[in-house]
PDB file of C-alpha atoms in Angstrom:
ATOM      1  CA  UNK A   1     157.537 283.693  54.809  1.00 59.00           C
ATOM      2  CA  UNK A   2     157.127 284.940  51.147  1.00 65.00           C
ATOM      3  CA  UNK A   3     159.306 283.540  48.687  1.00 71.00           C
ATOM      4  CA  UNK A   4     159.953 285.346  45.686  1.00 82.00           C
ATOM      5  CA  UNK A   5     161.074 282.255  43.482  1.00 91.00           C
ATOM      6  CA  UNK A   6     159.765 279.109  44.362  1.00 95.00           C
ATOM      7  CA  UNK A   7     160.983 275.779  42.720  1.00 95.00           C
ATOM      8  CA  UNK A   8     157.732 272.788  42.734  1.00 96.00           C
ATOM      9  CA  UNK A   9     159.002 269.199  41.523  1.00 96.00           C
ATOM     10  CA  UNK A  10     156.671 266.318  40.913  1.00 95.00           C
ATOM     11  CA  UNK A  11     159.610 263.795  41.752  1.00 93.00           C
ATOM     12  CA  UNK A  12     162.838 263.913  43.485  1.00 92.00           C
ATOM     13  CA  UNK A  13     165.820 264.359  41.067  1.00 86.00           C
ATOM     14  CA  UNK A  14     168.173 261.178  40.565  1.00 85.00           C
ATOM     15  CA  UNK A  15     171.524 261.250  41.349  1.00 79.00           C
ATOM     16  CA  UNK A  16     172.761 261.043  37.858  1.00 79.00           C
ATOM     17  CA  UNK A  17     170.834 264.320  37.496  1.00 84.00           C
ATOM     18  CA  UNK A  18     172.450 266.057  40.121  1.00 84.00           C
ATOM     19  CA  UNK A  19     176.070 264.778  39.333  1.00 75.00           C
ATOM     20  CA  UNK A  20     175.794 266.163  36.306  1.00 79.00           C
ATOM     21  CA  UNK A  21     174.475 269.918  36.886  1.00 84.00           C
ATOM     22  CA  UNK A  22     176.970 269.831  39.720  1.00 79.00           C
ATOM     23  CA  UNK A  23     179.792 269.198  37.743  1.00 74.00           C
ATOM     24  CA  UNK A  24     178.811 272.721  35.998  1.00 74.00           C
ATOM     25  CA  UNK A  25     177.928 274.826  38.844  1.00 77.00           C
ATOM     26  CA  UNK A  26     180.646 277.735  39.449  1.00 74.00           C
ATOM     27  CA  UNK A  27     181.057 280.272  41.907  1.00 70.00           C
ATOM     28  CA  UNK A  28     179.827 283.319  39.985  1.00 65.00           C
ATOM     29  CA  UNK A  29     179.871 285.984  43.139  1.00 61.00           C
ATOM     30  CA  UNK A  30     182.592 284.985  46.140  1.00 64.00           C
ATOM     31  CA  UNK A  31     182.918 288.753  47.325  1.00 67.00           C
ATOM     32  CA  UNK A  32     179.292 289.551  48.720  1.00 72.00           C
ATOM     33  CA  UNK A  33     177.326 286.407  47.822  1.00 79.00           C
ATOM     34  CA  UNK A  34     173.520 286.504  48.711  1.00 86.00           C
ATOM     35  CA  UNK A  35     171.598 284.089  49.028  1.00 91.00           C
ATOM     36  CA  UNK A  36     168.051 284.008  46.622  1.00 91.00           C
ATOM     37  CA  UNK A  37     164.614 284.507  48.147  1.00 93.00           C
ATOM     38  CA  UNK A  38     163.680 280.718  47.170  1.00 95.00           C
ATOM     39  CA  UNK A  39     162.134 277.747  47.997  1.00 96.00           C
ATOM     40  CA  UNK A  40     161.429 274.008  46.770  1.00 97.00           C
ATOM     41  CA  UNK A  41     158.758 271.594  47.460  1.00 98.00           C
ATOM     42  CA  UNK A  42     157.433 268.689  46.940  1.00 98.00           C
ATOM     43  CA  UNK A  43     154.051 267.251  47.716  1.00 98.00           C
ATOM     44  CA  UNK A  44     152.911 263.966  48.220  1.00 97.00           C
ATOM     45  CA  UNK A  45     155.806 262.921  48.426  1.00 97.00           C
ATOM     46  CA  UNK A  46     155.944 258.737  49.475  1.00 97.00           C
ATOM     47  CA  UNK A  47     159.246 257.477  50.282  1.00 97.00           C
ATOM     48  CA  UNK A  48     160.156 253.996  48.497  1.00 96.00           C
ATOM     49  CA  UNK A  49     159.968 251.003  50.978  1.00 96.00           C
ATOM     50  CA  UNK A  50     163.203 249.409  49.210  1.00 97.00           C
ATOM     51  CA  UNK A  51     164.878 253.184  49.586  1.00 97.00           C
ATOM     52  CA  UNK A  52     164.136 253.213  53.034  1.00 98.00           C
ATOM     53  CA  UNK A  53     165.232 249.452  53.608  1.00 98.00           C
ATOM     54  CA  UNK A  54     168.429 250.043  51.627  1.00 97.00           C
ATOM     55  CA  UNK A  55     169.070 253.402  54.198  1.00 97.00           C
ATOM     56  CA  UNK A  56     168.193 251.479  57.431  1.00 98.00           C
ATOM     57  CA  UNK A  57     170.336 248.762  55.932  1.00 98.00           C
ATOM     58  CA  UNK A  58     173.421 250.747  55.664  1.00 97.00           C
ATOM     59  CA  UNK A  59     172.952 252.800  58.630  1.00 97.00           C
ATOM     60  CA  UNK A  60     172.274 250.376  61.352  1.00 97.00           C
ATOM     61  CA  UNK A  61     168.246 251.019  61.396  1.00 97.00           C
ATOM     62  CA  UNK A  62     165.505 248.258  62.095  1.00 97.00           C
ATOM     63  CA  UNK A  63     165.142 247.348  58.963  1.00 97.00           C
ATOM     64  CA  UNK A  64     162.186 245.487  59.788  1.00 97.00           C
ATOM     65  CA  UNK A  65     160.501 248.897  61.455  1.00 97.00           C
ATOM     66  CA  UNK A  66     157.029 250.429  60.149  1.00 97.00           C
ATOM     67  CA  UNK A  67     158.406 253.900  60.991  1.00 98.00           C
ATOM     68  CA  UNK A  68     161.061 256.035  58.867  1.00 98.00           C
ATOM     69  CA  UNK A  69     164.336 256.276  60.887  1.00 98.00           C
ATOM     70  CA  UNK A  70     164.537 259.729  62.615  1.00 98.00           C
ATOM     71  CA  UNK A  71     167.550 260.641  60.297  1.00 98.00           C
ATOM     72  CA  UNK A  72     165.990 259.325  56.993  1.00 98.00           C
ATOM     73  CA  UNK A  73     163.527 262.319  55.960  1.00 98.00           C
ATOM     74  CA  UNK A  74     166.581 264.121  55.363  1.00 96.00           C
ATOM     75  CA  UNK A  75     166.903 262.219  52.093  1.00 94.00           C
ATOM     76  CA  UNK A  76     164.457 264.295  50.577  1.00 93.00           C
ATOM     77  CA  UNK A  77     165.354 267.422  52.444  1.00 95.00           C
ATOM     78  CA  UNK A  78     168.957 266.939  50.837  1.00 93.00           C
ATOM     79  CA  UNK A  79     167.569 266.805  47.011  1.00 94.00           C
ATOM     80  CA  UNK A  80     165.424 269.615  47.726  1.00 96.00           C
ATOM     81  CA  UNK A  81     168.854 271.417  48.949  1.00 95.00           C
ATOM     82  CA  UNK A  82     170.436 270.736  45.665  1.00 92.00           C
ATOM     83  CA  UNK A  83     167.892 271.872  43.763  1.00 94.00           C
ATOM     84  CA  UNK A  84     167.928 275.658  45.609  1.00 95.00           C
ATOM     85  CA  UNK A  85     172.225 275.385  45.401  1.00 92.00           C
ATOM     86  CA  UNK A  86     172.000 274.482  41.894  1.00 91.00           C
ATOM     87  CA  UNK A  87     169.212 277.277  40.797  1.00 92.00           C
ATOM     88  CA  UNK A  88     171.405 279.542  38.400  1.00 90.00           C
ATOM     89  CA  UNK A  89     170.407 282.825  41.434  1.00 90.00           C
ATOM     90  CA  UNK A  90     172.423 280.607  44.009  1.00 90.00           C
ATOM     91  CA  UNK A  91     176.131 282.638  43.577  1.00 88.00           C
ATOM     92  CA  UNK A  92     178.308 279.563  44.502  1.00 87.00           C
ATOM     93  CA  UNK A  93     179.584 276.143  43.204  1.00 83.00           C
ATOM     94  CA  UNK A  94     178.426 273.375  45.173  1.00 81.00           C
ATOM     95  CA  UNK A  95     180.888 270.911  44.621  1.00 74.00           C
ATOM     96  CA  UNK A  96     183.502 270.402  47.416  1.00 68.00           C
ATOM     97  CA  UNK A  97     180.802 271.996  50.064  1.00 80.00           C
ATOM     98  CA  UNK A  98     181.183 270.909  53.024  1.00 83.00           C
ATOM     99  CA  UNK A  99     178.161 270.205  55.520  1.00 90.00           C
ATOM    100  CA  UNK A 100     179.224 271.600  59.098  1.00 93.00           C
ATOM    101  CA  UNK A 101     176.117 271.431  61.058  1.00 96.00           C
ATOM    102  CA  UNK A 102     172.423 269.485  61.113  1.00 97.00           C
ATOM    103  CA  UNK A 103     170.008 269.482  63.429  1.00 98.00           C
ATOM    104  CA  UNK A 104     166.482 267.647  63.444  1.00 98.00           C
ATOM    105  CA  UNK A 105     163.144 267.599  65.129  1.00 98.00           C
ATOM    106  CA  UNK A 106     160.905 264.971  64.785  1.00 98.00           C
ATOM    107  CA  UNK A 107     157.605 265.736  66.233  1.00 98.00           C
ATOM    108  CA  UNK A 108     156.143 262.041  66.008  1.00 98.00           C
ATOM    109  CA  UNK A 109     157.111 258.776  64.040  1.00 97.00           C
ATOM    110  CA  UNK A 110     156.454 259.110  60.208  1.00 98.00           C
ATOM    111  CA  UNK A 111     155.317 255.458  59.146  1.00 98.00           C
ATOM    112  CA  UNK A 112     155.901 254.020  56.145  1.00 97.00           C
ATOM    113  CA  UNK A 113     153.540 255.130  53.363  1.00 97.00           C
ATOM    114  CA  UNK A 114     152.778 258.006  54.706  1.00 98.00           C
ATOM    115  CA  UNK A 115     152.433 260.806  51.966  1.00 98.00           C
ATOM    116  CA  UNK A 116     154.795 263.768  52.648  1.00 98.00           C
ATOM    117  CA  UNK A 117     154.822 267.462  51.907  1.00 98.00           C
ATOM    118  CA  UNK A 118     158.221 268.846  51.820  1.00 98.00           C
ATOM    119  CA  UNK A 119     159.356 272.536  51.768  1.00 98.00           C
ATOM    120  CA  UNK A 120     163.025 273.575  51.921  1.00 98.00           C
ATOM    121  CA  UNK A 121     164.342 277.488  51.788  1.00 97.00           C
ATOM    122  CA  UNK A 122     167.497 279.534  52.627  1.00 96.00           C
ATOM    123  CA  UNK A 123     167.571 280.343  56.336  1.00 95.00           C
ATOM    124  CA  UNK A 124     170.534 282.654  56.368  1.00 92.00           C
ATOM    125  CA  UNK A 125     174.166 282.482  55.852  1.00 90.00           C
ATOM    126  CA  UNK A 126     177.837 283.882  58.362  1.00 87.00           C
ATOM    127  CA  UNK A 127     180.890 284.661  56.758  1.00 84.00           C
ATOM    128  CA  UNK A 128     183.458 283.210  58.451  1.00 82.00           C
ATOM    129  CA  UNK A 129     187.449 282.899  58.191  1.00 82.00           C
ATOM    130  CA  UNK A 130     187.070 279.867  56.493  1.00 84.00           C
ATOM    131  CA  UNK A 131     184.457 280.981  53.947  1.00 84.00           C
ATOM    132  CA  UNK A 132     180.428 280.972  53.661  1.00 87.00           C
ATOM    133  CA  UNK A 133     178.323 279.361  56.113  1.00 92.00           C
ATOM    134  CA  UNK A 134     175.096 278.528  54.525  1.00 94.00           C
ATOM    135  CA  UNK A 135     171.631 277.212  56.334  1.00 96.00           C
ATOM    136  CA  UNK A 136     168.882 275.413  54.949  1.00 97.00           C
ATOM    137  CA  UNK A 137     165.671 274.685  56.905  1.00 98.00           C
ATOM    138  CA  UNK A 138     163.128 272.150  55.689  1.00 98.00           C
ATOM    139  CA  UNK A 139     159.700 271.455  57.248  1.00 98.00           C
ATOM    140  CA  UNK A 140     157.834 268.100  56.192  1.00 98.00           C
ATOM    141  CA  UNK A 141     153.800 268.135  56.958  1.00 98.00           C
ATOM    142  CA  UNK A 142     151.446 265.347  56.589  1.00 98.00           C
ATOM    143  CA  UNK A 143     148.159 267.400  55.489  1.00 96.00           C
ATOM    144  CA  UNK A 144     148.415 270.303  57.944  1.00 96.00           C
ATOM    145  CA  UNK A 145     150.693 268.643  60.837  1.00 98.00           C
ATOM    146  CA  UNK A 146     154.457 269.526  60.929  1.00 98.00           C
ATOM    147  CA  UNK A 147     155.752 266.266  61.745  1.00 98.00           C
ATOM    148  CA  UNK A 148     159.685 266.476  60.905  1.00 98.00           C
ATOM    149  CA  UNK A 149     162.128 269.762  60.967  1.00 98.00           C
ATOM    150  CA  UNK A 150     165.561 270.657  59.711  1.00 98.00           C
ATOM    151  CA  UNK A 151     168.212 272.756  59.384  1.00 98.00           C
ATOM    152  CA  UNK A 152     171.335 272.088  57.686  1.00 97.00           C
ATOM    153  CA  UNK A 153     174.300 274.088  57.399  1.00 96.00           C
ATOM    154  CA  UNK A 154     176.943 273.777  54.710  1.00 93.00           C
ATOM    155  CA  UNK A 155     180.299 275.445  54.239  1.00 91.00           C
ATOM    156  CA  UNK A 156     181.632 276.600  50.972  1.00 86.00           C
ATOM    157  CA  UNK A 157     185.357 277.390  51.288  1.00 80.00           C
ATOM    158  CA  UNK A 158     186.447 281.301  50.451  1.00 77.00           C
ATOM    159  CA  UNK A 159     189.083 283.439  50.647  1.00 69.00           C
ATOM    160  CA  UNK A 160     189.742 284.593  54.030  1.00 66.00           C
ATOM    161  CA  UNK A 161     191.485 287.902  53.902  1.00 60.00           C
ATOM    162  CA  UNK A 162     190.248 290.264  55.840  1.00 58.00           C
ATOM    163  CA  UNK A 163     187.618 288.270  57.627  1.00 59.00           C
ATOM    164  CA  UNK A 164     188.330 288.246  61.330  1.00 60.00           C
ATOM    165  CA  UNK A 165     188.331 284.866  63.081  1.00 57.00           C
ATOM    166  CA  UNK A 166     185.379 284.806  66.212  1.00 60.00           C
ATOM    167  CA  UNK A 167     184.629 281.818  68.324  1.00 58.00           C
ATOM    168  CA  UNK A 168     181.678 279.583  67.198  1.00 59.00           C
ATOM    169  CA  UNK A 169     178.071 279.911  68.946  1.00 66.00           C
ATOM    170  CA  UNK A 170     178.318 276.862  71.943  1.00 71.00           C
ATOM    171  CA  UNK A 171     175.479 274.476  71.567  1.00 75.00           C
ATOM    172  CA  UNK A 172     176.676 271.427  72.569  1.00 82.00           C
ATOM    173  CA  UNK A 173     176.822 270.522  76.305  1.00 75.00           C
ATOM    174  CA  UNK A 174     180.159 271.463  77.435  1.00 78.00           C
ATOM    175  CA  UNK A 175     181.557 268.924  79.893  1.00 80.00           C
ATOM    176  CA  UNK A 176     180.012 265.836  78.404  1.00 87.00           C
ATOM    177  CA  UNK A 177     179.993 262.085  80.495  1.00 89.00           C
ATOM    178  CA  UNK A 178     179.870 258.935  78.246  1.00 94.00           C
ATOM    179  CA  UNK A 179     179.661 255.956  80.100  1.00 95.00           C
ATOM    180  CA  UNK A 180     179.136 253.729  76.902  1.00 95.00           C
ATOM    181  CA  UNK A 181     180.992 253.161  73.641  1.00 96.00           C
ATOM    182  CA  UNK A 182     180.791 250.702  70.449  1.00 97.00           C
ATOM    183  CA  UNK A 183     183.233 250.552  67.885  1.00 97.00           C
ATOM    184  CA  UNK A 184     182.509 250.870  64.149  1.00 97.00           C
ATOM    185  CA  UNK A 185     184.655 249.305  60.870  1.00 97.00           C
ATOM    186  CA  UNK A 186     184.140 251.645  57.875  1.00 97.00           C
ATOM    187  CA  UNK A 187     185.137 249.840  54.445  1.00 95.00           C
ATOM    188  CA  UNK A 188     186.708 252.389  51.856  1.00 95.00           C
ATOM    189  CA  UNK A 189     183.670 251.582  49.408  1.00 94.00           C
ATOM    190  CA  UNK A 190     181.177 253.089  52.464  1.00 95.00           C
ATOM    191  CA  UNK A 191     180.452 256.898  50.248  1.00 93.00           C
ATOM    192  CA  UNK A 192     179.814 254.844  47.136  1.00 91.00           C
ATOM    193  CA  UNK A 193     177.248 252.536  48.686  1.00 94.00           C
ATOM    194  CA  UNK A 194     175.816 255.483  50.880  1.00 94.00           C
ATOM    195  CA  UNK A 195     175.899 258.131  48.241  1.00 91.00           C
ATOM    196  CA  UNK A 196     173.232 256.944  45.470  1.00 91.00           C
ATOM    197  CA  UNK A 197     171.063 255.691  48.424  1.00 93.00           C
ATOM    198  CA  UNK A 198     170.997 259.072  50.215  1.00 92.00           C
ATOM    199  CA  UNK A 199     170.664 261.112  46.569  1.00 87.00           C
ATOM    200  CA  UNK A 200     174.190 262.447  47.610  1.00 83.00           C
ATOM    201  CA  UNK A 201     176.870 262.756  44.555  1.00 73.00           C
ATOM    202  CA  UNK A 202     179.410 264.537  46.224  1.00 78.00           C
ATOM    203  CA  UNK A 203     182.634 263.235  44.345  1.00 82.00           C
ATOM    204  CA  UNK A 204     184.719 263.923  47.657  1.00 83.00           C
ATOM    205  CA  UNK A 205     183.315 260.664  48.858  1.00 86.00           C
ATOM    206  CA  UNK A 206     183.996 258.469  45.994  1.00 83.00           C
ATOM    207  CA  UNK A 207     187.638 257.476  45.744  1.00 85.00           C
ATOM    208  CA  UNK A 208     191.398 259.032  46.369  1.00 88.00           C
ATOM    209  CA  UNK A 209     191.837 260.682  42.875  1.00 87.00           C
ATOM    210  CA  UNK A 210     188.161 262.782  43.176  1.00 83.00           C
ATOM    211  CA  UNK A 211     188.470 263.814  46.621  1.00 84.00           C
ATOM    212  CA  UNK A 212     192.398 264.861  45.803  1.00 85.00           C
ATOM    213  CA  UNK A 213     190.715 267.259  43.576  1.00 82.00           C
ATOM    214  CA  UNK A 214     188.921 268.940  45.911  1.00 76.00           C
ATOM    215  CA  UNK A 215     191.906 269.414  48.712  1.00 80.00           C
ATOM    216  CA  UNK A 216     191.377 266.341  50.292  1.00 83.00           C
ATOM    217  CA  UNK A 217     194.079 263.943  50.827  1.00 89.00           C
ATOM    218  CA  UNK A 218     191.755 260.878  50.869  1.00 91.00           C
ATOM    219  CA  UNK A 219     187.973 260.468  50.686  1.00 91.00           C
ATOM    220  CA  UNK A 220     185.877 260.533  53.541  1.00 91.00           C
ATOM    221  CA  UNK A 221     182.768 259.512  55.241  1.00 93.00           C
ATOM    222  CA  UNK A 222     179.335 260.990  54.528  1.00 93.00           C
ATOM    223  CA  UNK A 223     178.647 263.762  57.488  1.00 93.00           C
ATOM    224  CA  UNK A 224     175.037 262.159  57.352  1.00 96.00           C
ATOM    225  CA  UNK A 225     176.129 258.402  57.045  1.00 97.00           C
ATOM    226  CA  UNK A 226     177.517 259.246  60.487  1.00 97.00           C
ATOM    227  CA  UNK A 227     174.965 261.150  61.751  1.00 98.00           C
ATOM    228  CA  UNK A 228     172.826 258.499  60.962  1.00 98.00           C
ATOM    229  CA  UNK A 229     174.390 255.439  62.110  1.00 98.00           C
ATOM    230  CA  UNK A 230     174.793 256.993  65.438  1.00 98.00           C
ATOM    231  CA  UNK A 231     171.323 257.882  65.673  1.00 98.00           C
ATOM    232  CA  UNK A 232     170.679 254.097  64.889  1.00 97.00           C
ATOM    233  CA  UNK A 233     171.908 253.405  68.208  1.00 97.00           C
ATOM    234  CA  UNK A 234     171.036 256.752  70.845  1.00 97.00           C
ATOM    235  CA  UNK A 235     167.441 257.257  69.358  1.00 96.00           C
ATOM    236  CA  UNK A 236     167.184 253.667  70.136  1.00 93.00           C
ATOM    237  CA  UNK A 237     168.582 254.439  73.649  1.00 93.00           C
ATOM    238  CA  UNK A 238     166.218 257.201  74.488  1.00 94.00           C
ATOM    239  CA  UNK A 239     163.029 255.464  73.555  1.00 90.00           C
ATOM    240  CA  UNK A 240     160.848 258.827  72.719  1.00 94.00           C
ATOM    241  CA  UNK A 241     159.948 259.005  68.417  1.00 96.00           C
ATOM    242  CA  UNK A 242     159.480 262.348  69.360  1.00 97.00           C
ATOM    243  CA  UNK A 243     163.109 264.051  69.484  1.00 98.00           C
ATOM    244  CA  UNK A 244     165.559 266.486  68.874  1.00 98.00           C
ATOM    245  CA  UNK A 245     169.167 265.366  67.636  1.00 98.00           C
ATOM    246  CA  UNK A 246     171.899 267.989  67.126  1.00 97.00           C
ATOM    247  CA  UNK A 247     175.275 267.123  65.532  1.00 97.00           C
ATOM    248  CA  UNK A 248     178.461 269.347  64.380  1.00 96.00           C
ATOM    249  CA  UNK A 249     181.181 267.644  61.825  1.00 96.00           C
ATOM    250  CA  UNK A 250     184.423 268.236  63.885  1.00 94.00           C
ATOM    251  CA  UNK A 251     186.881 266.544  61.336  1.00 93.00           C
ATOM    252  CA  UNK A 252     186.158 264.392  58.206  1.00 91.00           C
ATOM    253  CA  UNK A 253     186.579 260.382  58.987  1.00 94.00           C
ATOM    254  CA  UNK A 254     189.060 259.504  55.889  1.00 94.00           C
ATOM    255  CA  UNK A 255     188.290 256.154  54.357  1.00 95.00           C
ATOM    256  CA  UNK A 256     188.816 253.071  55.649  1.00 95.00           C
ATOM    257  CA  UNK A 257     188.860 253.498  59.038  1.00 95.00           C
ATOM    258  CA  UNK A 258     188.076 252.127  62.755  1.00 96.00           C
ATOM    259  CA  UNK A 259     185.917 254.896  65.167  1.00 97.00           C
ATOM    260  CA  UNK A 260     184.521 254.563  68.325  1.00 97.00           C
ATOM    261  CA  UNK A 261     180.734 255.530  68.890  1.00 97.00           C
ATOM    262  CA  UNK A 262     180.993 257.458  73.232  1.00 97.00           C
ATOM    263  CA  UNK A 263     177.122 258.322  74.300  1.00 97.00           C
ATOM    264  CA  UNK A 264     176.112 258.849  77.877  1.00 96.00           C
ATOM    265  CA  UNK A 265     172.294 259.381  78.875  1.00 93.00           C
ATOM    266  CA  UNK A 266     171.191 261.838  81.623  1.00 90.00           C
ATOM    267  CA  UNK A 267     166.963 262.108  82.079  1.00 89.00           C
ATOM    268  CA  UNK A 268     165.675 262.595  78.619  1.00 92.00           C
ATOM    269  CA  UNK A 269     168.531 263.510  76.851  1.00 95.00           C
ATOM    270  CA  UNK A 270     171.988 261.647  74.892  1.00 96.00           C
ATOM    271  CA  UNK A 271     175.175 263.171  74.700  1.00 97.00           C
ATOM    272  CA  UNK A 272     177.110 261.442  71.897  1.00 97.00           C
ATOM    273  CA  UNK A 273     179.994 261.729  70.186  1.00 97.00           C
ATOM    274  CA  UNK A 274     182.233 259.854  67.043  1.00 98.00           C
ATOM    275  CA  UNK A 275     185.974 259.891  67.764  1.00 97.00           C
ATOM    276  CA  UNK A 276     188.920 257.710  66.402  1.00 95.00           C
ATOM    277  CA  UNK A 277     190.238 254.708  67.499  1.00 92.00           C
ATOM    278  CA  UNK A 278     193.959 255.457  67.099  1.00 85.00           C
ATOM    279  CA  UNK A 279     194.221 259.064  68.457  1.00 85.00           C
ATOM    280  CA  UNK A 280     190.486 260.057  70.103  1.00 80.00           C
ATOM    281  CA  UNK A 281     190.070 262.983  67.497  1.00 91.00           C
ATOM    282  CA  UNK A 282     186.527 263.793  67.707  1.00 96.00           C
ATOM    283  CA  UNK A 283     184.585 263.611  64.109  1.00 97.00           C
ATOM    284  CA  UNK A 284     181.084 264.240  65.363  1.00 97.00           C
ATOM    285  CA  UNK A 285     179.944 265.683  68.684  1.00 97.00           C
ATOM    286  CA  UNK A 286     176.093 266.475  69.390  1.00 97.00           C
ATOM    287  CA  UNK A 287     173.085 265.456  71.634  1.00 97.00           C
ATOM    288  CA  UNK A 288     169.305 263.923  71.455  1.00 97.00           C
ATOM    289  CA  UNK A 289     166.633 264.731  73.711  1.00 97.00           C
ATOM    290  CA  UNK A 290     163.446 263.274  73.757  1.00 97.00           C
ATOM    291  CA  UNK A 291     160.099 266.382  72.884  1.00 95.00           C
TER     292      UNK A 291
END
């Protein structure tokens, strides 16, 4: 596809760099936002060992592993995301976005040191009730082979009048059977140590007073952070590198807290979910099949 605008960075942003242009961005069209003909890349791209280390580390990887974890490429998907969402075309503010959906296909292990070319564009966007439903896609190749695939889909709240409330697309299995569980401990410090690892400066998972600011009445979890860790443990479980793994962000997990990890394997596929010790409200639901 033909992109009229197309962004080309020699290095992924920092975080400082982001923080600070997100701090500025402002919705400048809520009625009929549209979404630019964009895209970013970057070539060559070569993740740092101690990056991935530090991600596998706080996500419950093999640290020790010569592949990427199946969850980590997203990393520099994400900055490639900010870039297009903080382009002065893109007609909303980014900060307080929530990310709703993420799905990823890894069509073999990516080892370490492996040089990556990354491309990430607007794939469409839904008004909804709640506001604007926006989807990334991002397609990593090494040379010509398409080894890793995402799309990502991140909610910015709008005013709702007038939009008419319709039922959600079903993709997740709909009578589930886990027949194993773990349980997690999440510290209250988890977004700050996750957040400058995964390039993510959301403020809404720093502290009490920042997420206040954005409607929250504590911070909360990374979506990805859990995403991640419970890929840690299903793509583990399957024992395919090649694999699909689907997830939707039910409800935000406020910080501290204790959650329970459900999964339940039928052939070559994981049905997973993240729900709460203290009440069993689901955070994260999805699935992971083995390609």
């Amino acid at each position: 596809m033909y992109h009229a605008t197309r962004i080309e960075l020699k290095k992924l942003p920092s975080v400082a760099n982001h923080t600070v242009r997100s701090a500025f961005s402002r919705n400048t069209n809520i009625r009929n936002p549209e979404l630019p003909n964009m895209d970013a890349v970057i070539y060559g791209h070569v993740p740092s060992k101690k990056n991935v280390k530090d991600y596998a580390s706080i996500c419950g990887f093999d640290t020790k592993s010569e592949f990427l974890p199946i969850t980590y490429p997203h990393v520099a998907a994400f900055k490639l995301h900010m870039e297009l969402m903080l382009h002065r075309t893109f007609p909303l503010g980014i900060m307080g976005m929530v990310h709703v959906a993420n799905k990823i296909t890894q069509h073999r292990g990516i080892k370490l040191g492996e040089a990556l070319d990354v491309r990430a564009f607007f794939a469409g966007s839904n008004r909804t009730h709640k506001g604007l439903e926006v989807s990334l896609r991002t397609e990593i190749r090494i040379g010509m082979e398409l080894v890793w695939e995402g799309l990502s889909t991140y909610l910015a709240l709008l005013p709702s009048k007038g939009i008419e409330k319709k039922e959600a697309e079903q993709l997740l299995p709909e009578n589930p059977e886990y027949s194993e569980s773990e349980t997690w401990t999440l510290p209250s410090n988890l977004g700050l140590k996750y957040g400058p690892v995964a390039g993510d400066p959301n403020p809404i998972h720093w502290g009490v007073i920042a997420a206040k600011a954005f409607g929250f009445k504590r911070h909360l979890a990374h979506g990805m952070w859990t995403k991640g860790r419970a890929a840690a443990s299903v793509h583990k479980m399957l024992g395919s590198d090649a694999a699909e793994i689907y997830v939707e962000f039910k409800r935000p997990i406020f910080l501290p807290a204790k959650v329970e990890l459900h999964s339940g394997k039928k052939g070559q596929e994981i049905d997973f979910e993240v729900a709460a010790t203290r009440n069993d409200d689901v955070h994260l639901a999805g699935y992971i099949k083995a390609l």
